[in-house]
Amino acid sequence: LCFIIIYAFYILMFIHNFTFIYILSVNGFSRWAHETPTKQTNHLSLMACLNLGKY
């Protein structure tokens, strides 16, 4: 049972990260690249907090 939970966790994390990278590259990358470095750092910190909060 433990193995199945860990396996599912890795699959969900992979799908979530892949989806986020895809959305970022399609919709947000050009806008994100033109923001100030402080805003970029805050955005990455926010995403990291959200990712940690999900699991």
C-alpha positions as CSV (number, residue, x, y, z in Angstrom):
1,L,0.0,0.0,0.0
2,C,2.8,2.4,0.9
3,F,4.5,1.8,-2.4
4,I,1.3,2.5,-4.4
5,I,0.8,5.8,-2.5
6,I,4.4,6.9,-3.2
7,Y,4.1,5.8,-6.8
8,A,0.8,7.8,-7.3
9,F,2.5,10.8,-5.5
10,Y,5.3,10.8,-8.0
11,I,3.0,10.5,-11.0
12,L,0.8,13.4,-9.8
13,M,3.8,15.5,-9.1
14,F,5.2,14.8,-12.6
15,I,1.9,15.6,-14.3
16,H,1.4,18.8,-12.2
17,N,4.9,20.1,-12.9
18,F,4.6,19.2,-16.6
19,T,1.3,21.0,-16.9
20,F,2.6,24.0,-15.0
21,I,5.7,24.2,-17.3
22,Y,3.5,23.8,-20.4
23,I,1.1,26.6,-19.3
24,L,3.9,28.8,-18.3
25,S,5.8,28.4,-21.6
26,V,2.6,28.9,-23.7
27,N,0.8,31.7,-21.8
28,G,3.1,33.3,-19.3
29,F,6.7,33.0,-20.3
30,S,6.9,36.2,-22.5
31,R,5.1,38.2,-19.8
32,W,7.1,36.6,-17.0
33,A,10.4,37.3,-18.8
34,H,9.6,41.0,-19.0
35,E,8.7,41.4,-15.3
36,T,11.3,42.7,-12.8
37,P,13.6,40.2,-11.1
38,T,11.9,40.8,-7.8
39,K,8.5,39.9,-9.2
40,Q,10.0,36.8,-10.9
41,T,11.4,35.7,-7.6
42,N,8.1,36.3,-5.8
43,H,6.3,34.3,-8.4
44,L,8.6,31.4,-8.2
45,S,8.4,31.5,-4.4
46,L,4.6,31.5,-4.6
47,M,4.6,28.5,-6.9
48,A,7.0,26.6,-4.7
49,C,4.7,27.3,-1.7
50,L,1.6,26.2,-3.6
51,N,3.4,23.0,-4.7
52,L,4.5,22.2,-1.2
53,G,1.1,23.0,0.2
54,K,-0.6,20.5,-2.2
55,Y,1.3,17.5,-0.8
